[in-house]
C-alpha cells in the first residue's frame, strides 16, 4: 500500500467510527460561521478548507485533500464563501482603474467559483446541502 492509500484507509476507518460531520466550510476564514452554527445547534463542525488554515484550493493537492475529506465524512452542509474580489460591485470600477488587478483576481476567482459549483453539485447529487455566500451573486454566476 502506498502512503496515500494508507491515509485514505485511516481516514475512512476513523470517519466510520465517529459522529458524523454536520457542517464544514470552504473559504471560511477563521471558521466563525460553522463554529457559531455548531454551538447554537449542537452540531459537529468539520474542517475549514481555507488558505489561512494551510489549504490552497488553487492547487491540485489542496483540491484533492478537500475532495477526500468530503467523500469520506459526507458533511450534511457545506458553507462556501468564495473570494469575490474579482466579481463584487467594486470590480466594475476597478476594471476601469486597475484592469490588471481585476484580471488577476478573476483568473484566481473563476477556478474557485467553478470548484464551489462542483461541490454544490456533489452535495445535491448525494441528497446533502450547501450554502453559497457571495457579496453579489450575479457577477460570479454570469462569469
PDB file of C-alpha atoms in Angstrom:
ATOM      1  CA  UNK A   1       0.000   0.000   0.000  1.00  0.00           C
ATOM      2  CA  UNK A   2       1.199   3.478  -0.756  1.00  0.00           C
ATOM      3  CA  UNK A   3       1.200   6.125   1.967  1.00  0.00           C
ATOM      4  CA  UNK A   4      -1.728   7.807   0.195  1.00  0.00           C
ATOM      5  CA  UNK A   5      -3.771   4.589   0.298  1.00  0.00           C
ATOM      6  CA  UNK A   6      -2.938   4.138   3.969  1.00  0.00           C
ATOM      7  CA  UNK A   7      -4.016   7.709   4.670  1.00  0.00           C
ATOM      8  CA  UNK A   8      -7.308   7.199   2.831  1.00  0.00           C
ATOM      9  CA  UNK A   9      -7.918   3.921   4.680  1.00  0.00           C
ATOM     10  CA  UNK A  10      -7.239   5.509   8.073  1.00  0.00           C
ATOM     11  CA  UNK A  11      -9.466   8.490   7.265  1.00  0.00           C
ATOM     12  CA  UNK A  12     -12.266   6.186   6.133  1.00  0.00           C
ATOM     13  CA  UNK A  13     -11.948   3.969   9.214  1.00  0.00           C
ATOM     14  CA  UNK A  14     -11.955   6.935  11.599  1.00  0.00           C
ATOM     15  CA  UNK A  15     -14.936   8.560   9.893  1.00  0.00           C
ATOM     16  CA  UNK A  16     -16.951   5.329  10.097  1.00  0.00           C
ATOM     17  CA  UNK A  17     -16.363   5.078  13.839  1.00  0.00           C
ATOM     18  CA  UNK A  18     -17.197   8.582  14.990  1.00  0.00           C
ATOM     19  CA  UNK A  19     -20.032  11.042  14.924  1.00  0.00           C
ATOM     20  CA  UNK A  20     -20.978  12.432  11.520  1.00  0.00           C
ATOM     21  CA  UNK A  21     -19.810  15.846  10.396  1.00  0.00           C
ATOM     22  CA  UNK A  22     -22.757  18.202  10.169  1.00  0.00           C
ATOM     23  CA  UNK A  23     -21.126  21.327   8.769  1.00  0.00           C
ATOM     24  CA  UNK A  24     -17.810  22.276   7.166  1.00  0.00           C
ATOM     25  CA  UNK A  25     -16.589  25.342   5.282  1.00  0.00           C
ATOM     26  CA  UNK A  26     -14.764  26.290   2.133  1.00  0.00           C
ATOM     27  CA  UNK A  27     -13.095  29.702   2.223  1.00  0.00           C
ATOM     28  CA  UNK A  28     -14.345  30.170   5.771  1.00  0.00           C
ATOM     29  CA  UNK A  29     -11.621  32.459   7.045  1.00  0.00           C
ATOM     30  CA  UNK A  30     -11.380  31.688  10.736  1.00  0.00           C
ATOM     31  CA  UNK A  31     -14.492  29.445  10.528  1.00  0.00           C
ATOM     32  CA  UNK A  32     -16.692  31.751  12.594  1.00  0.00           C
ATOM     33  CA  UNK A  33     -19.831  30.741  10.687  1.00  0.00           C
ATOM     34  CA  UNK A  34     -19.523  26.989  11.169  1.00  0.00           C
ATOM     35  CA  UNK A  35     -18.278  27.371  14.742  1.00  0.00           C
ATOM     36  CA  UNK A  36     -21.249  29.560  15.679  1.00  0.00           C
ATOM     37  CA  UNK A  37     -23.750  27.236  13.956  1.00  0.00           C
ATOM     38  CA  UNK A  38     -22.229  24.211  15.670  1.00  0.00           C
ATOM     39  CA  UNK A  39     -22.502  25.842  19.092  1.00  0.00           C
ATOM     40  CA  UNK A  40     -26.014  27.206  18.583  1.00  0.00           C
ATOM     41  CA  UNK A  41     -27.492  23.983  17.228  1.00  0.00           C
ATOM     42  CA  UNK A  42     -25.294  21.334  18.874  1.00  0.00           C
ATOM     43  CA  UNK A  43     -23.746  20.258  15.581  1.00  0.00           C
ATOM     44  CA  UNK A  44     -20.420  18.628  14.878  1.00  0.00           C
ATOM     45  CA  UNK A  45     -18.202  21.040  12.944  1.00  0.00           C
ATOM     46  CA  UNK A  46     -15.786  19.650  10.401  1.00  0.00           C
ATOM     47  CA  UNK A  47     -12.775  21.133   8.688  1.00  0.00           C
ATOM     48  CA  UNK A  48     -12.390  24.541   7.151  1.00  0.00           C
ATOM     49  CA  UNK A  49     -10.652  24.482   3.782  1.00  0.00           C
ATOM     50  CA  UNK A  50      -9.027  27.880   3.619  1.00  0.00           C
ATOM     51  CA  UNK A  51      -5.629  29.297   2.752  1.00  0.00           C
ATOM     52  CA  UNK A  52      -5.384  30.642   6.332  1.00  0.00           C
ATOM     53  CA  UNK A  53      -5.700  27.029   7.514  1.00  0.00           C
ATOM     54  CA  UNK A  54      -2.958  25.782   5.221  1.00  0.00           C
ATOM     55  CA  UNK A  55      -5.109  24.502   2.338  1.00  0.00           C
ATOM     56  CA  UNK A  56      -4.665  26.199  -1.027  1.00  0.00           C
ATOM     57  CA  UNK A  57      -7.659  25.230  -3.154  1.00  0.00           C
ATOM     58  CA  UNK A  58      -5.928  26.641  -6.244  1.00  0.00           C
ATOM     59  CA  UNK A  59      -3.535  23.684  -6.101  1.00  0.00           C
ATOM     60  CA  UNK A  60      -4.229  20.085  -7.080  1.00  0.00           C
ATOM     61  CA  UNK A  61      -3.029  18.954  -3.640  1.00  0.00           C
ATOM     62  CA  UNK A  62      -5.458  21.278  -1.839  1.00  0.00           C
ATOM     63  CA  UNK A  63      -8.423  20.264  -4.009  1.00  0.00           C
ATOM     64  CA  UNK A  64      -7.581  16.578  -3.615  1.00  0.00           C
ATOM     65  CA  UNK A  65      -7.389  16.965   0.171  1.00  0.00           C
ATOM     66  CA  UNK A  66     -10.784  18.705   0.156  1.00  0.00           C
ATOM     67  CA  UNK A  67     -12.471  16.071  -2.053  1.00  0.00           C
ATOM     68  CA  UNK A  68     -11.008  13.217   0.017  1.00  0.00           C
ATOM     69  CA  UNK A  69     -12.417  14.808   3.163  1.00  0.00           C
ATOM     70  CA  UNK A  70     -15.850  15.482   1.633  1.00  0.00           C
ATOM     71  CA  UNK A  71     -16.132  11.962   0.218  1.00  0.00           C
ATOM     72  CA  UNK A  72     -15.089  10.325   3.476  1.00  0.00           C
ATOM     73  CA  UNK A  73     -17.003  12.454   6.000  1.00  0.00           C
ATOM     74  CA  UNK A  74     -20.041  13.393   3.848  1.00  0.00           C
ATOM     75  CA  UNK A  75     -20.798  16.675   5.664  1.00  0.00           C
ATOM     76  CA  UNK A  76     -24.515  17.405   5.828  1.00  0.00           C
ATOM     77  CA  UNK A  77     -23.987  21.087   4.953  1.00  0.00           C
ATOM     78  CA  UNK A  78     -21.010  22.739   3.292  1.00  0.00           C
ATOM     79  CA  UNK A  79     -20.825  26.508   3.698  1.00  0.00           C
ATOM     80  CA  UNK A  80     -18.905  28.177   0.874  1.00  0.00           C
ATOM     81  CA  UNK A  81     -17.820  31.803   0.672  1.00  0.00           C
ATOM     82  CA  UNK A  82     -15.518  32.052  -2.347  1.00  0.00           C
ATOM     83  CA  UNK A  83     -13.401  35.168  -2.792  1.00  0.00           C
ATOM     84  CA  UNK A  84     -15.407  37.875  -4.539  1.00  0.00           C
ATOM     85  CA  UNK A  85     -12.543  40.310  -5.162  1.00  0.00           C
ATOM     86  CA  UNK A  86     -12.831  39.978  -8.935  1.00  0.00           C
ATOM     87  CA  UNK A  87     -16.625  39.778  -9.037  1.00  0.00           C
ATOM     88  CA  UNK A  88     -18.056  42.190  -6.474  1.00  0.00           C
ATOM     89  CA  UNK A  89     -19.595  45.582  -7.245  1.00  0.00           C
ATOM     90  CA  UNK A  90     -16.261  47.392  -6.829  1.00  0.00           C
ATOM     91  CA  UNK A  91     -14.729  45.220  -9.539  1.00  0.00           C
ATOM     92  CA  UNK A  92     -16.686  47.191 -12.151  1.00  0.00           C
ATOM     93  CA  UNK A  93     -14.970  50.415 -11.112  1.00  0.00           C
ATOM     94  CA  UNK A  94     -11.621  48.699 -10.577  1.00  0.00           C
ATOM     95  CA  UNK A  95     -11.866  47.174 -14.036  1.00  0.00           C
ATOM     96  CA  UNK A  96     -11.518  50.711 -15.408  1.00  0.00           C
ATOM     97  CA  UNK A  97      -8.939  51.970 -12.890  1.00  0.00           C
ATOM     98  CA  UNK A  98      -6.883  48.785 -12.336  1.00  0.00           C
ATOM     99  CA  UNK A  99      -7.750  46.329 -15.123  1.00  0.00           C
ATOM    100  CA  UNK A 100      -4.692  44.134 -14.499  1.00  0.00           C
ATOM    101  CA  UNK A 101      -5.585  43.630 -10.833  1.00  0.00           C
ATOM    102  CA  UNK A 102      -9.172  42.703 -11.704  1.00  0.00           C
ATOM    103  CA  UNK A 103      -7.979  40.309 -14.406  1.00  0.00           C
ATOM    104  CA  UNK A 104      -5.651  38.623 -11.905  1.00  0.00           C
ATOM    105  CA  UNK A 105      -8.410  38.412  -9.282  1.00  0.00           C
ATOM    106  CA  UNK A 106     -10.766  36.835 -11.823  1.00  0.00           C
ATOM    107  CA  UNK A 107      -8.070  34.433 -13.012  1.00  0.00           C
ATOM    108  CA  UNK A 108      -7.888  33.145  -9.435  1.00  0.00           C
ATOM    109  CA  UNK A 109     -11.583  33.538  -8.672  1.00  0.00           C
ATOM    110  CA  UNK A 110     -13.066  31.681 -11.643  1.00  0.00           C
ATOM    111  CA  UNK A 111     -11.458  28.303 -10.804  1.00  0.00           C
ATOM    112  CA  UNK A 112     -12.564  28.712  -7.178  1.00  0.00           C
ATOM    113  CA  UNK A 113     -16.111  29.586  -8.265  1.00  0.00           C
ATOM    114  CA  UNK A 114     -16.098  26.503 -10.506  1.00  0.00           C
ATOM    115  CA  UNK A 115     -14.895  24.433  -7.559  1.00  0.00           C
ATOM    116  CA  UNK A 116     -17.827  25.733  -5.498  1.00  0.00           C
ATOM    117  CA  UNK A 117     -20.188  24.762  -8.317  1.00  0.00           C
ATOM    118  CA  UNK A 118     -18.728  21.239  -8.377  1.00  0.00           C
ATOM    119  CA  UNK A 119     -19.079  20.935  -4.584  1.00  0.00           C
ATOM    120  CA  UNK A 120     -22.679  22.196  -4.754  1.00  0.00           C
ATOM    121  CA  UNK A 121     -23.491  19.649  -7.469  1.00  0.00           C
ATOM    122  CA  UNK A 122     -21.842  16.892  -5.430  1.00  0.00           C
ATOM    123  CA  UNK A 123     -23.913  17.810  -2.385  1.00  0.00           C
ATOM    124  CA  UNK A 124     -27.153  17.860  -4.405  1.00  0.00           C
ATOM    125  CA  UNK A 125     -26.328  14.552  -6.120  1.00  0.00           C
ATOM    126  CA  UNK A 126     -25.881  12.987  -2.673  1.00  0.00           C
ATOM    127  CA  UNK A 127     -29.035  14.494  -1.132  1.00  0.00           C
ATOM    128  CA  UNK A 128     -26.922  16.783   1.033  1.00  0.00           C
ATOM    129  CA  UNK A 129     -26.926  20.568   1.373  1.00  0.00           C
ATOM    130  CA  UNK A 130     -24.792  23.632   0.738  1.00  0.00           C
ATOM    131  CA  UNK A 131     -24.849  27.367   1.360  1.00  0.00           C
ATOM    132  CA  UNK A 132     -23.125  29.678  -1.122  1.00  0.00           C
ATOM    133  CA  UNK A 133     -22.455  33.089   0.349  1.00  0.00           C
ATOM    134  CA  UNK A 134     -21.413  35.839  -2.025  1.00  0.00           C
ATOM    135  CA  UNK A 135     -21.486  39.583  -1.767  1.00  0.00           C
ATOM    136  CA  UNK A 136     -23.310  39.742  -5.082  1.00  0.00           C
ATOM    137  CA  UNK A 137     -24.218  36.607  -6.954  1.00  0.00           C
ATOM    138  CA  UNK A 138     -24.947  37.983 -10.410  1.00  0.00           C
ATOM    139  CA  UNK A 139     -21.285  38.631 -11.273  1.00  0.00           C
ATOM    140  CA  UNK A 140     -19.962  35.293 -10.071  1.00  0.00           C
ATOM    141  CA  UNK A 141     -22.819  33.324 -11.637  1.00  0.00           C
ATOM    142  CA  UNK A 142     -22.683  35.058 -15.008  1.00  0.00           C
ATOM    143  CA  UNK A 143     -18.905  34.655 -15.415  1.00  0.00           C
TER     144      UNK A 143
END
